[in-house]
PDB file of C-alpha atoms in Angstrom:
ATOM      1  CA  MET C 283    -165.774  18.459  80.183  1.00  0.00           C
ATOM      2  CA  ASN C 284    -162.902  18.058  77.753  1.00  0.00           C
ATOM      3  CA  MET C 285    -162.489  20.225  74.390  1.00  0.00           C
ATOM      4  CA  LEU C 286    -164.114  18.426  71.801  1.00  0.00           C
ATOM      5  CA  SER C 287    -167.250  18.308  74.295  1.00  0.00           C
ATOM      6  CA  ARG C 288    -166.705  22.216  75.072  1.00  0.00           C
ATOM      7  CA  ARG C 289    -166.174  22.971  71.308  1.00  0.00           C
ATOM      8  CA  ARG C 290    -169.539  21.145  69.961  1.00  0.00           C
ATOM      9  CA  MET C 291    -171.385  23.078  72.302  1.00  0.00           C
ATOM     10  CA  ALA C 292    -169.882  26.709  72.029  1.00  0.00           C
ATOM     11  CA  ILE C 293    -170.954  25.324  67.727  1.00  0.00           C
ATOM     12  CA  ALA C 294    -174.211  24.852  69.016  1.00  0.00           C
ATOM     13  CA  LEU C 295    -174.653  28.524  70.888  1.00  0.00           C
ATOM     14  CA  GLY C 296    -172.864  30.033  67.761  1.00  0.00           C
ATOM     15  CA  LEU C 297    -175.634  28.965  65.104  1.00  0.00           C
ATOM     16  CA  ALA C 298    -178.319  29.676  67.448  1.00  0.00           C
ATOM     17  CA  GLY C 299    -177.811  33.450  66.595  1.00  0.00           C
ATOM     18  CA  VAL C 300    -177.400  32.921  62.861  1.00  0.00           C
ATOM     19  CA  LEU C 301    -180.610  33.136  60.324  1.00  0.00           C
ATOM     20  CA  ALA C 302    -181.308  30.462  58.333  1.00  0.00           C
ATOM     21  CA  THR C 303    -180.356  32.884  55.201  1.00  0.00           C
ATOM     22  CA  GLY C 304    -176.946  32.252  56.184  1.00  0.00           C
ATOM     23  CA  THR C 305    -174.826  34.972  55.179  1.00  0.00           C
ATOM     24  CA  ALA C 306    -175.290  37.858  56.794  1.00  0.00           C
ATOM     25  CA  VAL C 307    -177.591  39.158  59.937  1.00  0.00           C
ATOM     26  CA  THR C 308    -178.656  42.616  60.074  1.00  0.00           C
ATOM     27  CA  VAL C 309    -178.565  44.456  63.538  1.00  0.00           C
ATOM     28  CA  ALA C 310    -178.563  47.814  64.749  1.00  0.00           C
ATOM     29  CA  LEU C 311    -175.152  49.440  66.145  1.00  0.00           C
ATOM     30  CA  THR C 312    -176.643  48.129  69.791  1.00  0.00           C
ATOM     31  CA  GLY C 313    -175.468  44.827  70.013  1.00  0.00           C
ATOM     32  CA  SER C 314    -172.655  42.897  69.650  1.00  0.00           C
ATOM     33  CA  ASP C 315    -174.618  39.838  68.737  1.00  0.00           C
ATOM     34  CA  ALA C 316    -177.872  39.207  67.677  1.00  0.00           C
ATOM     35  CA  SER C 317    -180.076  38.604  70.282  1.00  0.00           C
ATOM     36  CA  GLN C 318    -177.991  41.707  71.927  1.00  0.00           C
ATOM     37  CA  ALA C 319    -179.601  44.043  68.891  1.00  0.00           C
ATOM     38  CA  ALA C 320    -182.979  44.502  71.454  1.00  0.00           C
ATOM     39  CA  THR C 321    -181.505  46.156  74.252  1.00  0.00           C
ATOM     40  CA  GLN C 322    -183.070  49.633  72.552  1.00  0.00           C
ATOM     41  CA  SER C 323    -185.362  50.249  69.963  1.00  0.00           C
ATOM     42  CA  THR C 324    -183.800  49.827  66.316  1.00  0.00           C
ATOM     43  CA  ALA C 325    -186.515  52.546  65.132  1.00  0.00           C
ATOM     44  CA  ALA C 326    -184.367  55.181  66.668  1.00  0.00           C
ATOM     45  CA  LEU C 327    -180.690  53.479  64.701  1.00  0.00           C
ATOM     46  CA  GLN C 328    -180.158  53.293  61.159  1.00  0.00           C
ATOM     47  CA  ALA C 329    -179.400  49.342  61.132  1.00  0.00           C
ATOM     48  CA  ILE C 330    -175.960  48.130  60.233  1.00  0.00           C
ATOM     49  CA  SER C 331    -175.296  44.102  58.166  1.00  0.00           C
ATOM     50  CA  CYS C 332    -172.405  42.536  60.092  1.00  0.00           C
ATOM     51  CA  SER C 333    -170.733  39.966  58.119  1.00  0.00           C
ATOM     52  CA  THR C 334    -171.794  36.319  60.071  1.00  0.00           C
ATOM     53  CA  ALA C 335    -170.990  33.822  57.191  1.00  0.00           C
ATOM     54  CA  THR C 336    -168.737  31.492  58.490  1.00  0.00           C
ATOM     55  CA  GLY C 337    -166.745  28.303  56.647  1.00  0.00           C
ATOM     56  CA  GLY C 338    -164.072  26.421  57.133  1.00  0.00           C
ATOM     57  CA  LYS C 339    -161.679  25.753  60.088  1.00  0.00           C
ATOM     58  CA  PRO C 340    -160.981  28.570  62.297  1.00  0.00           C
ATOM     59  CA  PHE C 341    -157.243  29.096  63.307  1.00  0.00           C
ATOM     60  CA  TYR C 342    -157.954  29.462  67.127  1.00  0.00           C
ATOM     61  CA  ASP C 343    -160.277  27.210  69.460  1.00  0.00           C
ATOM     62  CA  GLY C 344    -164.117  26.807  69.045  1.00  0.00           C
ATOM     63  CA  PRO C 345    -166.291  28.321  65.877  1.00  0.00           C
ATOM     64  CA  SER C 346    -165.495  30.318  63.858  1.00  0.00           C
ATOM     65  CA  ALA C 347    -166.294  34.095  63.758  1.00  0.00           C
ATOM     66  CA  SER C 348    -167.174  35.026  60.471  1.00  0.00           C
ATOM     67  CA  LYS C 349    -164.952  34.191  57.250  1.00  0.00           C
ATOM     68  CA  VAL C 350    -164.045  38.083  56.784  1.00  0.00           C
ATOM     69  CA  TYR C 351    -162.162  37.749  60.358  1.00  0.00           C
ATOM     70  CA  ASP C 352    -160.693  34.317  59.612  1.00  0.00           C
ATOM     71  CA  ALA C 353    -159.510  35.509  56.411  1.00  0.00           C
ATOM     72  CA  ARG C 354    -157.433  38.602  57.647  1.00  0.00           C
ATOM     73  CA  PHE C 355    -156.670  37.137  61.205  1.00  0.00           C
ATOM     74  CA  SER C 356    -154.070  35.012  62.374  1.00  0.00           C
ATOM     75  CA  ASN C 357    -152.357  34.006  65.601  1.00  0.00           C
ATOM     76  CA  SER C 358    -149.348  36.214  67.022  1.00  0.00           C
ATOM     77  CA  ALA C 359    -147.662  35.998  69.989  1.00  0.00           C
ATOM     78  CA  ALA C 360    -148.929  33.967  73.673  1.00  0.00           C
ATOM     79  CA  VAL C 361    -150.451  36.295  76.375  1.00  0.00           C
ATOM     80  CA  PRO C 362    -148.388  35.214  79.231  1.00  0.00           C
ATOM     81  CA  ASN C 363    -149.558  35.290  82.949  1.00  0.00           C
ATOM     82  CA  LEU C 364    -153.039  34.383  82.145  1.00  0.00           C
ATOM     83  CA  SER C 365    -153.379  31.767  85.111  1.00  0.00           C
ATOM     84  CA  THR C 366    -153.072  34.850  87.679  1.00  0.00           C
ATOM     85  CA  HIS C 367    -154.314  37.955  85.093  1.00  0.00           C
ATOM     86  CA  THR C 368    -157.101  39.380  82.757  1.00  0.00           C
ATOM     87  CA  PRO C 369    -155.604  41.154  80.048  1.00  0.00           C
ATOM     88  CA  GLN C 370    -157.642  44.245  78.504  1.00  0.00           C
ATOM     89  CA  GLY C 371    -155.690  46.791  76.986  1.00  0.00           C
ATOM     90  CA  ILE C 372    -153.235  46.786  74.612  1.00  0.00           C
ATOM     91  CA  GLY C 373    -151.044  49.646  73.377  1.00  0.00           C
ATOM     92  CA  THR C 374    -147.827  49.717  71.716  1.00  0.00           C
ATOM     93  CA  TRP C 375    -144.372  51.948  72.967  1.00  0.00           C
ATOM     94  CA  TRP C 376    -142.232  52.937  69.444  1.00  0.00           C
ATOM     95  CA  ASN C 377    -138.588  52.653  69.992  1.00  0.00           C
ATOM     96  CA  TRP C 378    -138.400  51.432  73.767  1.00  0.00           C
ATOM     97  CA  ASP C 379    -134.963  50.264  74.053  1.00  0.00           C
ATOM     98  CA  GLY C 380    -132.656  51.429  71.111  1.00  0.00           C
ATOM     99  CA  LYS C 381    -134.402  50.615  67.416  1.00  0.00           C
ATOM    100  CA  LYS C 382    -136.379  47.696  69.444  1.00  0.00           C
ATOM    101  CA  ASN C 383    -140.437  48.204  69.670  1.00  0.00           C
ATOM    102  CA  LEU C 384    -142.845  46.504  72.209  1.00  0.00           C
ATOM    103  CA  LEU C 385    -146.906  46.128  72.401  1.00  0.00           C
ATOM    104  CA  LEU C 386    -148.226  46.363  76.228  1.00  0.00           C
ATOM    105  CA  VAL C 387    -151.064  44.965  77.784  1.00  0.00           C
ATOM    106  CA  ALA C 388    -152.398  45.789  80.680  1.00  0.00           C
ATOM    107  CA  ALA C 389    -153.822  42.733  82.646  1.00  0.00           C
ATOM    108  CA  TYR C 390    -156.374  43.230  86.247  1.00  0.00           C
ATOM    109  CA  ARG C 391    -156.156  40.821  89.461  1.00  0.00           C
ATOM    110  CA  THR C 392    -159.318  41.494  91.179  1.00  0.00           C
ATOM    111  CA  GLY C 393    -157.970  42.546  94.857  1.00  0.00           C
ATOM    112  CA  SER C 394    -154.066  42.623  93.530  1.00  0.00           C
ATOM    113  CA  ASN C 395    -151.923  44.737  91.713  1.00  0.00           C
ATOM    114  CA  SER C 396    -152.655  44.938  87.462  1.00  0.00           C
ATOM    115  CA  GLN C 397    -149.774  44.177  85.816  1.00  0.00           C
ATOM    116  CA  ILE C 398    -147.810  45.876  82.529  1.00  0.00           C
ATOM    117  CA  ILE C 399    -146.513  43.142  80.437  1.00  0.00           C
ATOM    118  CA  GLY C 400    -143.848  43.971  77.383  1.00  0.00           C
ATOM    119  CA  ILE C 401    -143.871  41.730  74.597  1.00  0.00           C
ATOM    120  CA  ASP C 402    -141.262  42.016  71.780  1.00  0.00           C
ATOM    121  CA  PRO C 403    -143.309  41.530  68.554  1.00  0.00           C
ATOM    122  CA  ALA C 404    -140.325  40.824  66.381  1.00  0.00           C
ATOM    123  CA  THR C 405    -140.104  37.471  68.498  1.00  0.00           C
ATOM    124  CA  ASN C 406    -143.355  37.235  69.985  1.00  0.00           C
ATOM    125  CA  LYS C 407    -141.463  36.725  73.570  1.00  0.00           C
ATOM    126  CA  THR C 408    -142.311  38.476  76.992  1.00  0.00           C
ATOM    127  CA  VAL C 409    -139.404  40.931  78.051  1.00  0.00           C
ATOM    128  CA  GLY C 410    -140.601  41.739  81.040  1.00  0.00           C
ATOM    129  CA  VAL C 411    -143.654  42.892  83.394  1.00  0.00           C
ATOM    130  CA  VAL C 412    -144.729  45.874  86.047  1.00  0.00           C
ATOM    131  CA  ALA C 413    -147.142  45.651  88.834  1.00  0.00           C
ATOM    132  CA  ILE C 414    -148.978  48.946  89.155  1.00  0.00           C
ATOM    133  CA  ALA C 415    -151.758  50.368  91.559  1.00  0.00           C
ATOM    134  CA  PRO C 416    -155.422  48.094  90.804  1.00  0.00           C
ATOM    135  CA  THR C 417    -157.494  48.841  87.714  1.00  0.00           C
ATOM    136  CA  HIS C 418    -159.198  47.146  84.976  1.00  0.00           C
ATOM    137  CA  GLY C 419    -156.725  48.226  82.618  1.00  0.00           C
ATOM    138  CA  GLY C 420    -158.932  48.741  80.162  1.00  0.00           C
ATOM    139  CA  GLY C 421    -156.693  50.970  77.499  1.00  0.00           C
ATOM    140  CA  ILE C 422    -152.945  51.773  77.802  1.00  0.00           C
ATOM    141  CA  THR C 423    -151.288  53.613  74.990  1.00  0.00           C
ATOM    142  CA  THR C 424    -147.544  55.506  75.061  1.00  0.00           C
ATOM    143  CA  SER C 425    -146.889  59.034  73.752  1.00  0.00           C
ATOM    144  CA  ASN C 426    -144.815  62.218  74.028  1.00  0.00           C
ATOM    145  CA  GLY C 427    -142.757  59.981  76.611  1.00  0.00           C
ATOM    146  CA  TRP C 428    -145.487  59.146  78.856  1.00  0.00           C
ATOM    147  CA  ALA C 429    -147.496  55.723  79.168  1.00  0.00           C
ATOM    148  CA  PHE C 430    -151.541  56.650  79.674  1.00  0.00           C
ATOM    149  CA  VAL C 431    -153.115  53.599  81.325  1.00  0.00           C
ATOM    150  CA  GLN C 432    -157.249  53.527  82.509  1.00  0.00           C
ATOM    151  CA  GLY C 433    -157.310  54.468  86.210  1.00  0.00           C
ATOM    152  CA  GLY C 434    -160.945  54.327  86.645  1.00  0.00           C
ATOM    153  CA  THR C 435    -164.325  53.951  85.063  1.00  0.00           C
ATOM    154  CA  ASN C 436    -163.612  57.937  84.185  1.00  0.00           C
ATOM    155  CA  THR C 437    -160.251  58.523  84.909  1.00  0.00           C
ATOM    156  CA  ILE C 438    -156.479  58.294  83.080  1.00  0.00           C
ATOM    157  CA  ARG C 439    -153.299  57.744  84.968  1.00  0.00           C
ATOM    158  CA  LYS C 440    -149.611  58.502  83.327  1.00  0.00           C
ATOM    159  CA  TYR C 441    -146.633  56.803  84.027  1.00  0.00           C
ATOM    160  CA  ARG C 442    -142.695  58.440  82.808  1.00  0.00           C
ATOM    161  CA  LEU C 443    -141.663  55.755  80.298  1.00  0.00           C
ATOM    162  CA  SER C 444    -138.346  56.404  81.539  1.00  0.00           C
ATOM    163  CA  ASP C 445    -139.545  54.742  84.928  1.00  0.00           C
ATOM    164  CA  LEU C 446    -141.880  52.153  83.054  1.00  0.00           C
ATOM    165  CA  LYS C 447    -138.564  51.149  80.424  1.00  0.00           C
ATOM    166  CA  ALA C 448    -136.242  50.480  84.590  1.00  0.00           C
ATOM    167  CA  GLY C 449    -139.107  48.565  85.622  1.00  0.00           C
ATOM    168  CA  LEU C 450    -139.410  46.210  82.425  1.00  0.00           C
ATOM    169  CA  LYS C 451    -135.623  45.800  82.482  1.00  0.00           C
ATOM    170  CA  LYS C 452    -135.888  44.622  86.029  1.00  0.00           C
ATOM    171  CA  ALA C 453    -136.144  40.808  87.003  1.00  0.00           C
ATOM    172  CA  GLY C 454    -139.151  39.762  88.678  1.00  0.00           C
ATOM    173  CA  THR C 455    -142.191  42.190  88.724  1.00  0.00           C
ATOM    174  CA  PRO C 456    -141.095  45.505  90.402  1.00  0.00           C
ATOM    175  CA  PHE C 457    -143.873  47.783  90.853  1.00  0.00           C
ATOM    176  CA  VAL C 458    -144.271  51.181  88.870  1.00  0.00           C
ATOM    177  CA  LYS C 459    -145.917  54.404  90.300  1.00  0.00           C
ATOM    178  CA  ALA C 460    -148.313  56.826  88.431  1.00  0.00           C
ATOM    179  CA  VAL C 461    -147.068  60.132  88.506  1.00  0.00           C
ATOM    180  CA  GLY C 462    -149.455  62.917  89.840  1.00  0.00           C
ATOM    181  CA  ALA C 463    -153.193  62.594  90.190  1.00  0.00           C
ATOM    182  CA  ASP C 464    -155.632  60.863  87.641  1.00  0.00           C
ATOM    183  CA  ARG C 465    -157.072  63.125  85.004  1.00  0.00           C
ATOM    184  CA  LYS C 466    -160.692  62.641  84.858  1.00  0.00           C
ATOM    185  CA  VAL C 467    -162.422  62.556  81.386  1.00  0.00           C
ATOM    186  CA  TYR C 468    -165.519  61.532  80.202  1.00  0.00           C
ATOM    187  CA  GLY C 469    -164.865  57.863  79.952  1.00  0.00           C
ATOM    188  CA  ALA C 470    -161.779  55.756  79.880  1.00  0.00           C
ATOM    189  CA  SER C 471    -163.241  52.294  79.107  1.00  0.00           C
ATOM    190  CA  PHE C 472    -160.997  52.396  76.563  1.00  0.00           C
ATOM    191  CA  LEU C 473    -158.162  54.654  75.016  1.00  0.00           C
ATOM    192  CA  THR C 474    -155.422  54.795  72.876  1.00  0.00           C
ATOM    193  CA  SER C 475    -153.425  57.655  70.798  1.00  0.00           C
ATOM    194  CA  TYR C 476    -152.704  58.973  67.392  1.00  0.00           C
ATOM    195  CA  GLY C 477    -150.717  62.007  66.651  1.00  0.00           C
ATOM    196  CA  GLY C 478    -150.073  63.575  69.848  1.00  0.00           C
ATOM    197  CA  TYR C 479    -153.684  63.009  70.943  1.00  0.00           C
ATOM    198  CA  VAL C 480    -155.471  60.680  73.518  1.00  0.00           C
ATOM    199  CA  TRP C 481    -158.467  59.051  72.229  1.00  0.00           C
ATOM    200  CA  SER C 482    -160.682  57.903  75.398  1.00  0.00           C
ATOM    201  CA  GLY C 483    -164.057  56.530  75.420  1.00  0.00           C
ATOM    202  CA  LYS C 484    -167.271  54.875  77.864  1.00  0.00           C
ATOM    203  CA  PHE C 485    -168.222  51.428  77.359  1.00  0.00           C
ATOM    204  CA  ASN C 486    -171.999  51.159  77.878  1.00  0.00           C
ATOM    205  CA  ASP C 487    -173.841  47.862  77.335  1.00  0.00           C
ATOM    206  CA  LYS C 488    -177.055  49.573  76.598  1.00  0.00           C
ATOM    207  CA  GLY C 489    -176.357  52.031  73.524  1.00  0.00           C
ATOM    208  CA  ARG C 490    -174.016  54.199  71.582  1.00  0.00           C
ATOM    209  CA  ASP C 491    -172.022  56.263  73.804  1.00  0.00           C
ATOM    210  CA  LYS C 492    -169.133  58.533  73.068  1.00  0.00           C
ATOM    211  CA  MET C 493    -165.439  59.215  73.341  1.00  0.00           C
ATOM    212  CA  TYR C 494    -163.082  62.729  73.011  1.00  0.00           C
ATOM    213  CA  GLN C 495    -159.728  63.535  72.022  1.00  0.00           C
ATOM    214  CA  TYR C 496    -157.390  65.093  74.209  1.00  0.00           C
ATOM    215  CA  LYS C 497    -154.133  67.107  73.360  1.00  0.00           C
ATOM    216  CA  ILE C 498    -150.794  65.228  74.674  1.00  0.00           C
ATOM    217  CA  ASN C 499    -149.180  68.051  76.797  1.00  0.00           C
ATOM    218  CA  SER C 500    -144.991  68.127  77.258  1.00  0.00           C
ATOM    219  CA  ASN C 501    -145.848  67.390  80.877  1.00  0.00           C
ATOM    220  CA  GLY C 502    -148.494  64.453  80.346  1.00  0.00           C
ATOM    221  CA  SER C 503    -151.323  66.521  81.049  1.00  0.00           C
ATOM    222  CA  LEU C 504    -154.065  66.567  78.675  1.00  0.00           C
ATOM    223  CA  THR C 505    -156.370  69.263  76.898  1.00  0.00           C
ATOM    224  CA  THR C 506    -159.843  68.008  75.469  1.00  0.00           C
ATOM    225  CA  ILE C 507    -160.517  69.262  72.189  1.00  0.00           C
ATOM    226  CA  ASN C 508    -164.372  69.921  73.065  1.00  0.00           C
ATOM    227  CA  LYS C 509    -165.492  67.640  70.175  1.00  0.00           C
ATOM    228  CA  ALA C 510    -167.814  64.094  70.706  1.00  0.00           C
ATOM    229  CA  TRP C 511    -167.329  61.256  68.573  1.00  0.00           C
ATOM    230  CA  GLU C 512    -169.763  58.438  68.474  1.00  0.00           C
ATOM    231  CA  VAL C 513    -169.176  55.040  69.435  1.00  0.00           C
ATOM    232  CA  PRO C 514    -170.916  51.721  68.970  1.00  0.00           C
ATOM    233  CA  THR C 515    -172.732  49.754  71.710  1.00  0.00           C
ATOM    234  CA  LYS C 516    -170.211  47.820  74.000  1.00  0.00           C
ATOM    235  CA  THR C 517    -166.822  49.083  72.835  1.00  0.00           C
ATOM    236  CA  GLN C 518    -163.726  47.650  74.449  1.00  0.00           C
ATOM    237  CA  GLY C 519    -160.979  48.796  72.738  1.00  0.00           C
ATOM    238  CA  LEU C 520    -159.641  51.322  69.673  1.00  0.00           C
ATOM    239  CA  LEU C 521    -157.457  51.339  66.689  1.00  0.00           C
ATOM    240  CA  VAL C 522    -157.049  55.044  65.148  1.00  0.00           C
ATOM    241  CA  THR C 523    -155.331  55.740  61.694  1.00  0.00           C
ATOM    242  CA  GLY C 524    -155.180  58.904  59.745  1.00  0.00           C
ATOM    243  CA  THR C 525    -157.846  57.546  58.005  1.00  0.00           C
ATOM    244  CA  HIS C 526    -160.260  55.119  60.133  1.00  0.00           C
ATOM    245  CA  PHE C 527    -161.557  54.203  63.648  1.00  0.00           C
ATOM    246  CA  VAL C 528    -161.224  50.474  64.063  1.00  0.00           C
ATOM    247  CA  PHE C 529    -163.900  49.530  67.102  1.00  0.00           C
ATOM    248  CA  SER C 530    -163.504  46.247  69.137  1.00  0.00           C
ATOM    249  CA  THR C 531    -167.092  45.762  70.523  1.00  0.00           C
ATOM    250  CA  SER C 532    -168.057  42.838  72.767  1.00  0.00           C
ATOM    251  CA  TYR C 533    -170.396  41.709  76.323  1.00  0.00           C
ATOM    252  CA  GLY C 534    -170.325  38.281  77.718  1.00  0.00           C
ATOM    253  CA  ARG C 535    -168.882  34.890  77.183  1.00  0.00           C
ATOM    254  CA  THR C 536    -171.522  33.593  74.626  1.00  0.00           C
ATOM    255  CA  ASN C 537    -171.525  36.041  72.755  1.00  0.00           C
ATOM    256  CA  ARG C 538    -169.433  36.870  69.218  1.00  0.00           C
ATOM    257  CA  SER C 539    -167.475  40.044  69.428  1.00  0.00           C
ATOM    258  CA  ASN C 540    -167.970  42.514  66.368  1.00  0.00           C
ATOM    259  CA  LEU C 541    -165.177  44.495  64.514  1.00  0.00           C
ATOM    260  CA  TYR C 542    -166.073  48.244  63.114  1.00  0.00           C
ATOM    261  CA  VAL C 543    -164.033  49.218  61.122  1.00  0.00           C
ATOM    262  CA  VAL C 544    -165.057  53.497  60.177  1.00  0.00           C
ATOM    263  CA  ARG C 545    -164.219  56.467  58.160  1.00  0.00           C
ATOM    264  CA  ARG C 546    -163.156  59.157  59.876  1.00  0.00           C
ATOM    265  CA  GLY C 547    -164.090  62.713  59.692  1.00  0.00           C
ATOM    266  CA  GLN C 548    -168.171  61.894  60.752  1.00  0.00           C
ATOM    267  CA  PRO C 549    -168.675  62.095  64.067  1.00  0.00           C
ATOM    268  CA  ASP C 550    -172.211  60.427  64.128  1.00  0.00           C
ATOM    269  CA  LEU C 551    -172.186  56.770  63.227  1.00  0.00           C
ATOM    270  CA  ASP C 552    -175.214  56.547  61.677  1.00  0.00           C
ATOM    271  CA  LYS C 553    -173.904  59.025  59.129  1.00  0.00           C
ATOM    272  CA  ALA C 554    -170.358  57.541  58.929  1.00  0.00           C
ATOM    273  CA  LYS C 555    -168.757  55.236  56.091  1.00  0.00           C
ATOM    274  CA  LEU C 556    -168.455  51.952  58.081  1.00  0.00           C
ATOM    275  CA  SER C 557    -168.155  48.147  57.854  1.00  0.00           C
ATOM    276  CA  CYS C 558    -169.198  45.594  60.660  1.00  0.00           C
ATOM    277  CA  PHE C 559    -168.179  42.077  60.702  1.00  0.00           C
ATOM    278  CA  ARG C 560    -168.030  39.110  63.844  1.00  0.00           C
ATOM    279  CA  ALA C 561    -164.778  38.516  65.775  1.00  0.00           C
ATOM    280  CA  PRO C 562    -164.254  35.540  68.017  1.00  0.00           C
ATOM    281  CA  SER C 563    -165.765  36.033  71.832  1.00  0.00           C
ATOM    282  CA  MET C 564    -164.843  38.569  74.445  1.00  0.00           C
ATOM    283  CA  SER C 565    -162.110  40.724  72.219  1.00  0.00           C
ATOM    284  CA  GLU C 566    -160.779  43.778  73.885  1.00  0.00           C
ATOM    285  CA  GLY C 567    -158.222  46.065  73.553  1.00  0.00           C
ATOM    286  CA  ILE C 568    -156.708  47.093  70.026  1.00  0.00           C
ATOM    287  CA  THR C 569    -153.660  48.435  68.508  1.00  0.00           C
ATOM    288  CA  GLU C 570    -151.244  48.819  65.884  1.00  0.00           C
ATOM    289  CA  TYR C 571    -147.179  48.503  64.609  1.00  0.00           C
ATOM    290  CA  GLY C 572    -145.687  47.607  61.764  1.00  0.00           C
ATOM    291  CA  GLY C 573    -148.785  48.016  59.544  1.00  0.00           C
ATOM    292  CA  ARG C 574    -150.498  45.287  61.426  1.00  0.00           C
ATOM    293  CA  ALA C 575    -153.550  45.561  63.996  1.00  0.00           C
ATOM    294  CA  TYR C 576    -153.027  43.250  67.051  1.00  0.00           C
ATOM    295  CA  LEU C 577    -156.011  42.148  69.167  1.00  0.00           C
ATOM    296  CA  VAL C 578    -156.314  40.670  72.715  1.00  0.00           C
ATOM    297  CA  PHE C 579    -158.933  38.903  73.996  1.00  0.00           C
ATOM    298  CA  GLU C 580    -159.767  38.395  78.017  1.00  0.00           C
ATOM    299  CA  SER C 581    -161.494  34.901  77.355  1.00  0.00           C
ATOM    300  CA  GLY C 582    -158.016  32.622  77.855  1.00  0.00           C
ATOM    301  CA  SER C 583    -157.799  33.961  81.507  1.00  0.00           C
ATOM    302  CA  HIS C 584    -158.291  31.595  84.116  1.00  0.00           C
ATOM    303  CA  THR C 585    -161.434  33.514  84.757  1.00  0.00           C
ATOM    304  CA  TYR C 586    -163.063  32.267  81.670  1.00  0.00           C
ATOM    305  CA  ARG C 587    -161.065  29.385  80.184  1.00  0.00           C
ATOM    306  CA  SER C 588    -162.457  26.648  81.874  1.00  0.00           C
ATOM    307  CA  ASP C 589    -166.265  27.675  81.387  1.00  0.00           C
ATOM    308  CA  PRO C 590    -167.897  25.482  78.775  1.00  0.00           C
ATOM    309  CA  LYS C 591    -170.027  28.472  77.931  1.00  0.00           C
ATOM    310  CA  THR C 592    -167.020  30.890  76.764  1.00  0.00           C
ATOM    311  CA  LEU C 593    -167.378  30.510  73.057  1.00  0.00           C
ATOM    312  CA  ASN C 594    -163.832  31.283  71.796  1.00  0.00           C
ATOM    313  CA  VAL C 595    -161.037  30.617  74.379  1.00  0.00           C
ATOM    314  CA  ILE C 596    -158.209  32.651  72.863  1.00  0.00           C
ATOM    315  CA  THR C 597    -154.544  32.539  74.626  1.00  0.00           C
ATOM    316  CA  HIS C 598    -152.736  34.654  71.844  1.00  0.00           C
ATOM    317  CA  LEU C 599    -152.783  38.130  70.461  1.00  0.00           C
ATOM    318  CA  HIS C 600    -154.638  37.996  66.653  1.00  0.00           C
ATOM    319  CA  LYS C 601    -152.850  40.283  64.053  1.00  0.00           C
ATOM    320  CA  ALA C 602    -154.267  40.975  60.584  1.00  0.00           C
ATOM    321  CA  THR C 603    -152.658  44.143  58.026  1.00  0.00           C
ATOM    322  CA  ILE C 604    -154.161  47.085  58.399  1.00  0.00           C
ATOM    323  CA  SER C 605    -154.977  47.778  54.939  1.00  0.00           C
ATOM    324  CA  SER C 606    -157.076  44.207  54.779  1.00  0.00           C
ATOM    325  CA  LEU C 607    -159.646  45.990  57.843  1.00  0.00           C
ATOM    326  CA  THR C 608    -159.512  49.881  56.112  1.00  0.00           C
ATOM    327  CA  GLY C 609    -159.803  48.747  52.905  1.00  0.00           C
ATOM    328  CA  LEU C 610    -163.472  47.670  54.004  1.00  0.00           C
ATOM    329  CA  ALA C 611    -164.716  51.023  54.418  1.00  0.00           C
TER     330      ALA C 611
END
């Protein structure tokens, strides 16, 4: 099927989820598309109006996700190795080499080693790739001399940044080993860091779930802060600022994603000040660098891009200013 036909099919799929009124659809926090909201009774949850109004030609493949998204985001760096690996988590490494900074993308391939890909946000060029032991790679972040990466569903690995730096500077795809045993946590489907803490939580496609905060010690060990924060259903990625959480949620190649901007301070989503709007399908990790949010998608990988059911095939990172997002809530 050619791209035009695939696009027409995608548009038809997208329109099926929009109400006749056209500007917004009311959903519970239990779904990343209107059709998914029925997975849990809305009587027990406060509904939120996720902006779905579309219009104009989007800057990415497939139908527009929403005017809110299209007005804020734009293309950034191309994600490499999509013919072999599927990207999941994304994190930031400040001052990795002198004054230079990196975006780190974690990507998996079933039955093979996973990868950590270093992208220079100043040039959009890939500066190096290392192999790591197999993991889905749902989250990656750096802090206090360590890189933290999802190990299993409920574990976090740690890597010395000195080891990772040496690997990224070598030719080819050298293997980098984790340090010590994986740290067991409540959930590691997504993770990020902010202010000397790791934030890590569980993906749940049936309802809301939780994330926890962990203090990063000098040896890379993590001390649990005994307070759970509620997260939206189908959370795939998290960005933390001093005032807000930004959640990337998605599930399924035929469904649009949602981005939730949540004012920090209230762990109960029903009581928090927040905003929700549609994003292109199959959004994954999200990170902050230089006052911008960088969002990665898995839809451009070899696993999904040739499927005509994939609503939006996206091979680049998307970026938006942090202020344009936090200003929504």
